[in-house]
Coordinates of C-alpha atoms in Angstrom, one line a residue:
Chain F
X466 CA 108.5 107.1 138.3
X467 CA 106.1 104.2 139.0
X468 CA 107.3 101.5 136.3
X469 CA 104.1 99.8 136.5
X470 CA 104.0 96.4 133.9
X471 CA 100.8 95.7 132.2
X472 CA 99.6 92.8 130.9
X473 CA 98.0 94.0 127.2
X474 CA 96.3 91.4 125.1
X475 CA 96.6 92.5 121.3
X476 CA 94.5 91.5 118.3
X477 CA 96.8 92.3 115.1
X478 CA 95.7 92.5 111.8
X479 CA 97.9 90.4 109.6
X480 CA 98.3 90.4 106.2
X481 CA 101.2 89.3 104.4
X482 CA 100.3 91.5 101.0
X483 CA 98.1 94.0 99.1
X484 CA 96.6 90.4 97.6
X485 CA 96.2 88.2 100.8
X486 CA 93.7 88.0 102.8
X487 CA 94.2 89.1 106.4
X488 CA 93.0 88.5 109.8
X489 CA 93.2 89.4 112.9
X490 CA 96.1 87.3 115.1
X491 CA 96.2 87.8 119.1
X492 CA 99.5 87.9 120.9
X493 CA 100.1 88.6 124.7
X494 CA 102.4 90.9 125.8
X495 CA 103.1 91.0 130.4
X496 CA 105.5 93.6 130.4
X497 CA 104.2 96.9 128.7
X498 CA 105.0 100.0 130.8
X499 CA 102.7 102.8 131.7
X500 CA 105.0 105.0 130.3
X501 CA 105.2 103.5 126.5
X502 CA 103.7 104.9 123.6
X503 CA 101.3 103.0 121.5
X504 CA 104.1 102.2 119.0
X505 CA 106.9 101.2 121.2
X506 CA 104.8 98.8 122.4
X507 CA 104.5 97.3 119.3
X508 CA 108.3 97.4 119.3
X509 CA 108.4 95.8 122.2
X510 CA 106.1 93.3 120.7
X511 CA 108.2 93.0 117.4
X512 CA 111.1 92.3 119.3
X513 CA 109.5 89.4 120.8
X514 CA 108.1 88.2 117.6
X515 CA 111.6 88.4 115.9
X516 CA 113.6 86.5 118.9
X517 CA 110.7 83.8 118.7
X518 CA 111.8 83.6 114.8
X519 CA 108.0 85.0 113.3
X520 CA 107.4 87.9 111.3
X521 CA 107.6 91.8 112.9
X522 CA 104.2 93.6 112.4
X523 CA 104.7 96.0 109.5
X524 CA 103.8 99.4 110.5
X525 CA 104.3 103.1 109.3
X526 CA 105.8 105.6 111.5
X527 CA 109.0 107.8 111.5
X528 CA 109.2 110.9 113.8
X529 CA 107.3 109.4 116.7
X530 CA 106.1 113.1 118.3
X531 CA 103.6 113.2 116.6
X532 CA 103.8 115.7 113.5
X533 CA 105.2 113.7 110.4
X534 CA 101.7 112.0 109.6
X535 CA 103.4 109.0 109.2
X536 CA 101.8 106.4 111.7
X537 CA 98.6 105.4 110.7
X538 CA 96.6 102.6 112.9
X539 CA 92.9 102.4 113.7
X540 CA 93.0 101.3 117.6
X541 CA 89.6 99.6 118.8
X542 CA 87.7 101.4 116.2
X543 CA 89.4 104.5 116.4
X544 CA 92.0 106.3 114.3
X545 CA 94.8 106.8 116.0
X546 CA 93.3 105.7 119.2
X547 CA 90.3 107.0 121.8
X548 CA 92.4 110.0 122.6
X549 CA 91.1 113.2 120.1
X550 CA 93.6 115.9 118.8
X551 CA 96.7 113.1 118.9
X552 CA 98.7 110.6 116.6
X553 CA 99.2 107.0 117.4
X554 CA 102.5 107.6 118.2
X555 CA 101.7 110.4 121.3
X556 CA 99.5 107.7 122.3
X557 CA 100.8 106.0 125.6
X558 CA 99.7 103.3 127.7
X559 CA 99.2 105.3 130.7
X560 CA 95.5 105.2 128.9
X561 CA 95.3 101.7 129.2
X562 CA 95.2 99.0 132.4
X563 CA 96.3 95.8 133.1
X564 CA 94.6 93.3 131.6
X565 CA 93.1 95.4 128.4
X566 CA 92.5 93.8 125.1
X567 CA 93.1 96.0 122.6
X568 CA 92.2 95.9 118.5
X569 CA 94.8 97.3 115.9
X570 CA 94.0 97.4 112.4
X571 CA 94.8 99.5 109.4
X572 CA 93.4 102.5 108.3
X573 CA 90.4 101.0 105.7
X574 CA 89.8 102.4 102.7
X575 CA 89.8 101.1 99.0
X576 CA 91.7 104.2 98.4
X577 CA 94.6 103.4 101.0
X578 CA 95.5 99.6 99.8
X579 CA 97.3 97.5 102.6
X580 CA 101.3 97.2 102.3
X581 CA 101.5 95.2 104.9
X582 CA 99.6 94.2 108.3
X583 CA 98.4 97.5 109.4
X584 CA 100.6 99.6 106.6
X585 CA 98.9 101.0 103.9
X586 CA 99.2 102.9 100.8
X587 CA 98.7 106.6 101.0
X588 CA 99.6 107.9 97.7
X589 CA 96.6 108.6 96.5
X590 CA 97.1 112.0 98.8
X591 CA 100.3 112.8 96.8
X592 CA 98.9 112.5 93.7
X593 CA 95.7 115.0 94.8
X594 CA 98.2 117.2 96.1
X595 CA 100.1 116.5 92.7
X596 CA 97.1 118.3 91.0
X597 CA 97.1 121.5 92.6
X598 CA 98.2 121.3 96.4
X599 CA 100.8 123.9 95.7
X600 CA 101.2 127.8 94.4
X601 CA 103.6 128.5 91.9
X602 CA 106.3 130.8 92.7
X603 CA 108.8 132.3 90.1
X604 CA 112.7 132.3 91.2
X605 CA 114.5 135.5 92.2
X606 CA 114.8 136.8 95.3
X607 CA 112.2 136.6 97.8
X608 CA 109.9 139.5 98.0
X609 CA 110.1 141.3 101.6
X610 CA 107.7 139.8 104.3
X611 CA 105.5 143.1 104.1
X612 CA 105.1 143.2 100.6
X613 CA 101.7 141.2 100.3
X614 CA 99.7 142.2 103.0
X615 CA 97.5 138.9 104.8
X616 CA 95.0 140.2 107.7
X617 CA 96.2 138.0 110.5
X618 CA 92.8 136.1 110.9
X619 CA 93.2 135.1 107.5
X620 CA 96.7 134.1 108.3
X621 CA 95.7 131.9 111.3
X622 CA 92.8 130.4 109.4
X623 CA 95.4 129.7 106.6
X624 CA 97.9 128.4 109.4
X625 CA 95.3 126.3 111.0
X626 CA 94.7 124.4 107.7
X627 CA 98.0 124.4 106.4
X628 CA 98.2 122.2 109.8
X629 CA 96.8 118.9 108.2
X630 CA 99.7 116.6 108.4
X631 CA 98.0 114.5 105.8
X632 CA 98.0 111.1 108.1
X633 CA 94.4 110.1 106.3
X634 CA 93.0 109.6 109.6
X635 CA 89.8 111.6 108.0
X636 CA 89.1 108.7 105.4
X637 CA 90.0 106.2 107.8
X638 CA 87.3 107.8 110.1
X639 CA 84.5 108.5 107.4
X640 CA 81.8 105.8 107.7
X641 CA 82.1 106.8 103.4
X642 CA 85.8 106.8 103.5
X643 CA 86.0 110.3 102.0
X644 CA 89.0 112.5 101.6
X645 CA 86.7 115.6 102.1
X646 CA 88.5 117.2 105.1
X647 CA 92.2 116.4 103.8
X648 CA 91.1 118.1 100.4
X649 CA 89.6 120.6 102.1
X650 CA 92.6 121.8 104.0
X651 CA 95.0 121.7 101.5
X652 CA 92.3 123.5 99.5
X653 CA 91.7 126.1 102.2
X654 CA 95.3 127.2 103.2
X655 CA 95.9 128.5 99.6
X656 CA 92.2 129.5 99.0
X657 CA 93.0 132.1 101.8
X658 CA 95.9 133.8 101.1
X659 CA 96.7 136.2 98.7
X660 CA 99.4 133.9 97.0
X661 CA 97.1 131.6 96.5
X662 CA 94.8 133.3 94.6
X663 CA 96.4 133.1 91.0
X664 CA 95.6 129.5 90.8
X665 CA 92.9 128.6 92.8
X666 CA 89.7 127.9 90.4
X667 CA 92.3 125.1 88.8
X668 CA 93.3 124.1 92.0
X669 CA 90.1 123.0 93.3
X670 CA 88.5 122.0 90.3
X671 CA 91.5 119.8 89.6
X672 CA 91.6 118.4 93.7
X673 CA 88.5 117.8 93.9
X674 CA 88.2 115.9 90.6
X675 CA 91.8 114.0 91.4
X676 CA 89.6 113.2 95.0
X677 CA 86.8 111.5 93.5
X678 CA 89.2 110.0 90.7
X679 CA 91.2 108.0 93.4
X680 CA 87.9 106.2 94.7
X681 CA 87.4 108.3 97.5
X682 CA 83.7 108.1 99.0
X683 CA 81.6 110.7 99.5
X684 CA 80.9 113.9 102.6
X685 CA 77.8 113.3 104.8
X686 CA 78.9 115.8 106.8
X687 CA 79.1 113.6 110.0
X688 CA 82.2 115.3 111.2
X689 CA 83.8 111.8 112.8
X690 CA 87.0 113.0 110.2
X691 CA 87.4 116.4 112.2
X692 CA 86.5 114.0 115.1
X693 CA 89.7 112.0 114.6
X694 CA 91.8 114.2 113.2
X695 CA 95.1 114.4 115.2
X696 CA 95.4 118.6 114.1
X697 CA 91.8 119.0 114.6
X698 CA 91.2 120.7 110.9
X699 CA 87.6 121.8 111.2
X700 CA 84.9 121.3 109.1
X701 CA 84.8 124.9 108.6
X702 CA 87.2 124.2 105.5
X703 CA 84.8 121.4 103.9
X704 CA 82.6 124.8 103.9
X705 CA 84.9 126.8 102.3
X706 CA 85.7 124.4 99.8
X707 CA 82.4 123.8 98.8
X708 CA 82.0 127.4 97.9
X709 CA 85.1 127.6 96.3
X710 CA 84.2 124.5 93.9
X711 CA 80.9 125.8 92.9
X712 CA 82.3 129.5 92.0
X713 CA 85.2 127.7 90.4
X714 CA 82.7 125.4 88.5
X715 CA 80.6 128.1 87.7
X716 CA 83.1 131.2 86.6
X717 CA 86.4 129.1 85.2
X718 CA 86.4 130.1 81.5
Chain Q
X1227 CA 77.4 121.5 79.2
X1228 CA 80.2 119.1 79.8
X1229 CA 81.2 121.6 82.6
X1230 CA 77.8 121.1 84.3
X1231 CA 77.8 117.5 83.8
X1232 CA 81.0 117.2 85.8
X1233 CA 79.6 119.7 88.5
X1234 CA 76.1 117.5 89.3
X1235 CA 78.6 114.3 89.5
X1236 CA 81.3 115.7 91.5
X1237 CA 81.2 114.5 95.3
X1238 CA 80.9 118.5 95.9
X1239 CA 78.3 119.4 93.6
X1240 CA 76.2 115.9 94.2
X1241 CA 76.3 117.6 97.9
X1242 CA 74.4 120.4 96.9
X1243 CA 71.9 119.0 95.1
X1244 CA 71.6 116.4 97.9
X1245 CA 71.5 119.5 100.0
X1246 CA 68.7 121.7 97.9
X1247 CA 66.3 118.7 97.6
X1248 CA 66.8 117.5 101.0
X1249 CA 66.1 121.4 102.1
X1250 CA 62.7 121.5 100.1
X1251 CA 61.6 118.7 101.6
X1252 CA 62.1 119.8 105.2
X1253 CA 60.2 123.2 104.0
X1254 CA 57.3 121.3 102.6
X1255 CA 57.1 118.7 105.4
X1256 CA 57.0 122.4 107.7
X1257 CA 54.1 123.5 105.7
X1258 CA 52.4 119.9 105.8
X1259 CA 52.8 120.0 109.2
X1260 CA 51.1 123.1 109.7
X1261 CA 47.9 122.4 108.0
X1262 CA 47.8 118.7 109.6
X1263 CA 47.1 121.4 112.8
X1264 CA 44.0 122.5 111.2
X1265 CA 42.4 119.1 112.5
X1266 CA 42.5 121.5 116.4
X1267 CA 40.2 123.8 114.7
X1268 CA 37.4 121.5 113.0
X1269 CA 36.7 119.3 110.2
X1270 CA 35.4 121.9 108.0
X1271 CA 38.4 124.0 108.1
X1272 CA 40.6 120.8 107.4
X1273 CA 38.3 120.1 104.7
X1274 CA 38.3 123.7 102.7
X1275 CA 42.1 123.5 103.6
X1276 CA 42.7 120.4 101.6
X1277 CA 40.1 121.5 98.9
X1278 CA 41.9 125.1 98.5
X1279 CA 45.4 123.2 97.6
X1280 CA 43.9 120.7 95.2
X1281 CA 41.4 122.8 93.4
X1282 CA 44.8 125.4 93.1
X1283 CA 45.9 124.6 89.2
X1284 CA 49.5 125.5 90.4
X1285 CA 49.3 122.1 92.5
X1286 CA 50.5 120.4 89.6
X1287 CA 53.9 122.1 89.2
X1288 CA 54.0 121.8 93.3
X1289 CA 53.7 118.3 92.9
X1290 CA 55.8 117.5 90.1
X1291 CA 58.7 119.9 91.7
X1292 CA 58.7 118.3 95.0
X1293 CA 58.7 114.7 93.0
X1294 CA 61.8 116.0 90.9
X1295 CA 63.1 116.9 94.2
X1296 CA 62.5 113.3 95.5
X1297 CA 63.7 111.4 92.9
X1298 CA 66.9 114.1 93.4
X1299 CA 67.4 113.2 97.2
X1300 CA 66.9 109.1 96.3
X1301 CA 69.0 109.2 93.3
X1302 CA 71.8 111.1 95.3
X1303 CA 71.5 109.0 98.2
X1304 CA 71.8 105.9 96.6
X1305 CA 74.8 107.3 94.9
X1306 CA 76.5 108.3 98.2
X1307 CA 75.7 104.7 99.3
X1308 CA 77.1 103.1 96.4
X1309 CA 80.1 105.0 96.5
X1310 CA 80.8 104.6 100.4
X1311 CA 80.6 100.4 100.0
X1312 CA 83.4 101.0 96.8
X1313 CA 85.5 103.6 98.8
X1314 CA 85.7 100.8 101.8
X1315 CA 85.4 97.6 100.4
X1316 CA 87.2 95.5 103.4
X1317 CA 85.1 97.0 106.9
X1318 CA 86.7 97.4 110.6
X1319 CA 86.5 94.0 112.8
X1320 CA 85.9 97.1 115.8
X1321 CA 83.5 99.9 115.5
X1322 CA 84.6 103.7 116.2
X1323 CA 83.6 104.5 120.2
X1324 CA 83.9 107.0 122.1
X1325 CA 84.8 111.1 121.2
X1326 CA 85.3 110.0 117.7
X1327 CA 82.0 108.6 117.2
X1328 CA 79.6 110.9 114.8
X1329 CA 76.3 111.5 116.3
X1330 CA 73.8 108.4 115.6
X1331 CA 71.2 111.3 113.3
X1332 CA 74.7 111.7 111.2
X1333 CA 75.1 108.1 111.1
X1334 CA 71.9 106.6 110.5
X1335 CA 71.0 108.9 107.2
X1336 CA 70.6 106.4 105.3
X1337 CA 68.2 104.3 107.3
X1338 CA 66.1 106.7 108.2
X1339 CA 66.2 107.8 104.3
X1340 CA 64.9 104.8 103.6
X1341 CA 61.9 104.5 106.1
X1342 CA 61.2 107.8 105.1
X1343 CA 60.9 107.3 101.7
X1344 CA 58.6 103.8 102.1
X1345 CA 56.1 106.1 104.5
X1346 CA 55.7 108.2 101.9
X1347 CA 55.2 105.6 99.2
X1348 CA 52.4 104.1 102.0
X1349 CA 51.4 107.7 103.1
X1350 CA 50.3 108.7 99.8
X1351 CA 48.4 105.7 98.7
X1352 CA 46.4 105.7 101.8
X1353 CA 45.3 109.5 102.0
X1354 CA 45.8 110.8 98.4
X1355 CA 45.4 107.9 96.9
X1356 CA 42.5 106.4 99.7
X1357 CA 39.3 106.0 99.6
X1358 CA 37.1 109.4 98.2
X1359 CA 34.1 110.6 100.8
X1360 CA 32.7 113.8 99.9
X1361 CA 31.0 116.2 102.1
X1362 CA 29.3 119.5 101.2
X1363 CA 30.0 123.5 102.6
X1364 CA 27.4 125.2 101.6
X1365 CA 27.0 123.9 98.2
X1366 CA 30.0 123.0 97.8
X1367 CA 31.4 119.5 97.6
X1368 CA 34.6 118.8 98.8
X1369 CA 36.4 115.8 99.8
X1370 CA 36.3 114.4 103.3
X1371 CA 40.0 113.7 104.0
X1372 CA 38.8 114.3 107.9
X1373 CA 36.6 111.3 107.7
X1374 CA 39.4 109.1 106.1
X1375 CA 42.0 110.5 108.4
X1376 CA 39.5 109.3 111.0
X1377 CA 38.8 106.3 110.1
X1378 CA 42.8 105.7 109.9
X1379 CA 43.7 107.0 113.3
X1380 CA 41.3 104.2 114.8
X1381 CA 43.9 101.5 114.3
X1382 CA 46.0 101.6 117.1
X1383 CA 48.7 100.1 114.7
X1384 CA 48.4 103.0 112.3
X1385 CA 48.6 105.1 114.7
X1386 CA 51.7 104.5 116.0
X1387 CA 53.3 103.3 112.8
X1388 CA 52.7 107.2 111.9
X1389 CA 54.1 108.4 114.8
X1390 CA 56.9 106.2 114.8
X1391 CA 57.5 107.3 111.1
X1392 CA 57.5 111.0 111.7
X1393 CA 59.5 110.5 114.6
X1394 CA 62.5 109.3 111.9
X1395 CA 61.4 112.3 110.0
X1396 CA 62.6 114.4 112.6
X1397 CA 65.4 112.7 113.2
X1398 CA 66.3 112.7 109.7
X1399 CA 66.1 116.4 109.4
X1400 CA 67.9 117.1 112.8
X1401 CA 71.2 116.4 111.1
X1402 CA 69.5 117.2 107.5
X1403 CA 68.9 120.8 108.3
X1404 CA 72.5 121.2 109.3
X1405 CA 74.2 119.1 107.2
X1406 CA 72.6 120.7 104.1
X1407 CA 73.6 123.7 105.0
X1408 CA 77.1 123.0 105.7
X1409 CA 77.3 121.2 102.3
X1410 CA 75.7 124.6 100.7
X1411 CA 78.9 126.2 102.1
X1412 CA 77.5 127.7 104.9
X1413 CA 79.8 127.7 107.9
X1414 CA 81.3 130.4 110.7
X1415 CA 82.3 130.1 113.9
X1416 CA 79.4 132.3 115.3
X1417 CA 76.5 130.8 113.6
X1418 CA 77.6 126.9 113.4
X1419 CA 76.7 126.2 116.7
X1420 CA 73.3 127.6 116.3
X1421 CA 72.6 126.2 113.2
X1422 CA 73.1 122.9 114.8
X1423 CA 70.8 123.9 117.6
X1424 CA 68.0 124.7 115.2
X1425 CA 68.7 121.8 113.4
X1426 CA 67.9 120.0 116.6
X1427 CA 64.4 121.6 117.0
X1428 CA 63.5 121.7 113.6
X1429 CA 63.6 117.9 114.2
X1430 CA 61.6 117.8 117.3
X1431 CA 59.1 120.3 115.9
X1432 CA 58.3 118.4 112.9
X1433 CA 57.9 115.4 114.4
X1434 CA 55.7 116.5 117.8
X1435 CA 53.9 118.7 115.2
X1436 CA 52.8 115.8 112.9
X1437 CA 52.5 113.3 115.8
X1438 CA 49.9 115.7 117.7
X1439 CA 47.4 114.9 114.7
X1440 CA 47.1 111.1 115.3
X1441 CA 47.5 111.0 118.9
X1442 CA 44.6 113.6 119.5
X1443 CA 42.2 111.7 116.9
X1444 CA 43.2 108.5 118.6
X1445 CA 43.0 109.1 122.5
X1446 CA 40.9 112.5 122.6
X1447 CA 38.6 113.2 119.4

């Protein structure tokens, strides 16, 4: 292993609280291996904060391979970094060279307040899902596999959805900051299987209306959310949840 | 009712309607476009052309439908704008780059929305609204929109403000043609891809068909 050091010049956003105005803060770090990801770096970078007695940069993360959703940083512009189809934390400084200046800031959206530096609030997702991301199953013993039959493009479609880690890299990417492509797969893995059938003109009528309730913006259909999306969910399910609203909209008694 | 209410101001169904008015628009600027052509056969032709449409009675539920249908596409789009500065109300410091970048068409929407919607405000006042020559077919008198499109096509400045103009039309309609039809619902693997394509050359045929009108009058008639 070549253990190459990099010297990385990062611009932070700080802010202390949801209330305080923030601002970007540069810090210099000469000893960032190739072989880091994107958020050990910014361990290693904490740990020099703390030993130098200043504040750690607050950030979200948890299983660090890149399927919990959790991390949530908008690198030079970017969600998640340049890199498509990853999260922050599978991001690693073998992308970068020496001498790089690179931009962190949160994920912007009215709907996603800042915690903290570049953690935000995503719980406006929880409470959409609240509304209807679910199917309602009754106890007992769990019918055999075979029982319901599900055509197995329908069941890849539905898997392909049911993919959407919920990181909110999609609003973070929308030049509107809409939710339109996390909706839409949480929408779309139900909307295509048979279990989600019994419920699905409340589901997306009551999504879609929690959606616009939490102050997400608006689709433009620019496709920079299925752009940045680290599961790639494609706009094919904005589609089929447009249908599904309007025949919902339409045919709900 | 309250259900439809809730439809036309969901961020879905304001889409569609977004999406239907926008669509009309691109089917009457095709039609437009092709009778513009008429000024490669002769000025009579253009003339009778222009007289057949206005002396049609149905030209007044044409024109009143394809107002509706503007006033359908502002209202919406200022509505999406409004929203988009609440749904973001701090920006980024750094711009998105690179893969994740949406196409500049996708991007630039509202821009072009807007240019498009002052050349019309100018376009009509200068040729429906402009000055009134008549000329006579056979007995018939008709007005002369050849002379007055003449007469326009002189100014150098006009000319390419037009061009320039119908140039943002197309480009406005390379991502409108997809992007209403992907908000209409309309999506599959096996026609996407084309339907961006087309979207494309819709774009480019709209605009190189209503450029050829004033760069012809201005270089070669």
């Amino acid at each position: 292993m070549s253990d190459q050091n990099m010297k990385i010049k990062l611009r932070v956003w700080r802010q202390k609280g949801p209330t305080y105005p923030g601002k970007l803060e540069t810090y210099e770090l000469d000893n960032v291996n190739e072989h880091m990801s994107f958020l050990e770096m910014i361990d290693v970078l904490n740990e020099k904060l703390v030993q130098e007695g200043g504040e750690p940069v607050a950030f979200d993360h948890d299983c660090r391979e890149g399927i919990c959703g959790m991390c949530s940083m908008t690198i030079d512009g970017n969600p998640h970094g340049p890199n498509k189809g990853t999260t922050a934390c599978q991001l690693h400084m073998r992308n970068y060279k020496d001498g790089d200046t690179i931009t962190v800031e949160p994920f912007r959206a009215t709907a996603f307040p800042v915690i903290k530096d570049i953690m935000v609030d995503r719980s406006a997702f929880d409470r959409i899902q609240q509304v209807g991301g679910f199917i309602s199953v009754s106890t007992g013993n769990a019918p055999d596999a075979h029982a319901v039959p599900v055509s197995k493009e329908k069941a890849d479609l539905a898997f392909d959805a049911a993919t959407c880690i919920g990181c909110g890299a999609c609003v973070a990417a929308c030049k509107n900051a809409s939710a339109m492509l996390f909706v839409a797969a949480k929408v779309s893995q139900y909307e295509l299987l048979p279990q989600g059938q019994p419920e699905k003109e409340d589901r997306v009528l009551n999504m879609v209306a929690k959606m616009d309730e939490e102050g997400f913006g608006s689709c433009s259909n620019t496709g920079a959310c299925s752009a940045s999306c680290p599961k790639e969910i494609s706009l094919e399910n904005i589609a089929r949840m447009n249908r599904a609203y309007s025949r919902a909209s339409f045919k709900k008694r | 009712m309250s259900r439809l209410v809730t439809y036309l101001f969901s961020s879905v169904g304001q889409k569609k309607l977004m999406a239907l008015s926008g669509l009309g628009w691109g089917l009457f600027a095709l039609s437009h476009m092709a009778g513009n052509l008429l000024v490669f056969v002769g000025s009579e032709t253009y003339n009778k052309y222009g007289h057949a449409i206005v002396s049609n009675p149905a030209i007044y539920v044409a024109e009143a439908g394809l107002v509706l249908l503007l006033l359908t596409h502002v209202f919406y789009g200022i509505r999406v704008s409004i929203q988009a500065s609440k749904a973001r109300s701090q920006g980024y410091v750094v711009k998105k780059s690179g893969d994740k970048e949406a196409t500049l068409s996708s991007r630039t929407m509202k821009y072009t929305g807007i240019a498009v919607l002052g050349f019309i405000i100018l376009h009509l006042w200068s040729f429906k609204y402009g000055a009134y020559y008549e000329v006579s077919y056979d007995g018939v008198v008709v007005r002369d929109l050849f002379r007055l499109m003449l007469e326009k096509f002189e100014s150098p400045i006009y000319t390419w403000g037009y061009v320039a103009a119908v140039i943002l039309i197309g480009f406005h309609l390379s991502h409108g043609v997809y992007s209403a039809l992907q908000s209409l619902g309309i999506n599959h693997p096996r026609y996407t891809p084309i339907i961006e394509k087309i979207s494309v050359l819709y774009g480019i045929l709209i605009a190189v068909g209503f450029a050829s009108q004033p760069i012809y009058v201005h270089f070669v008639f």
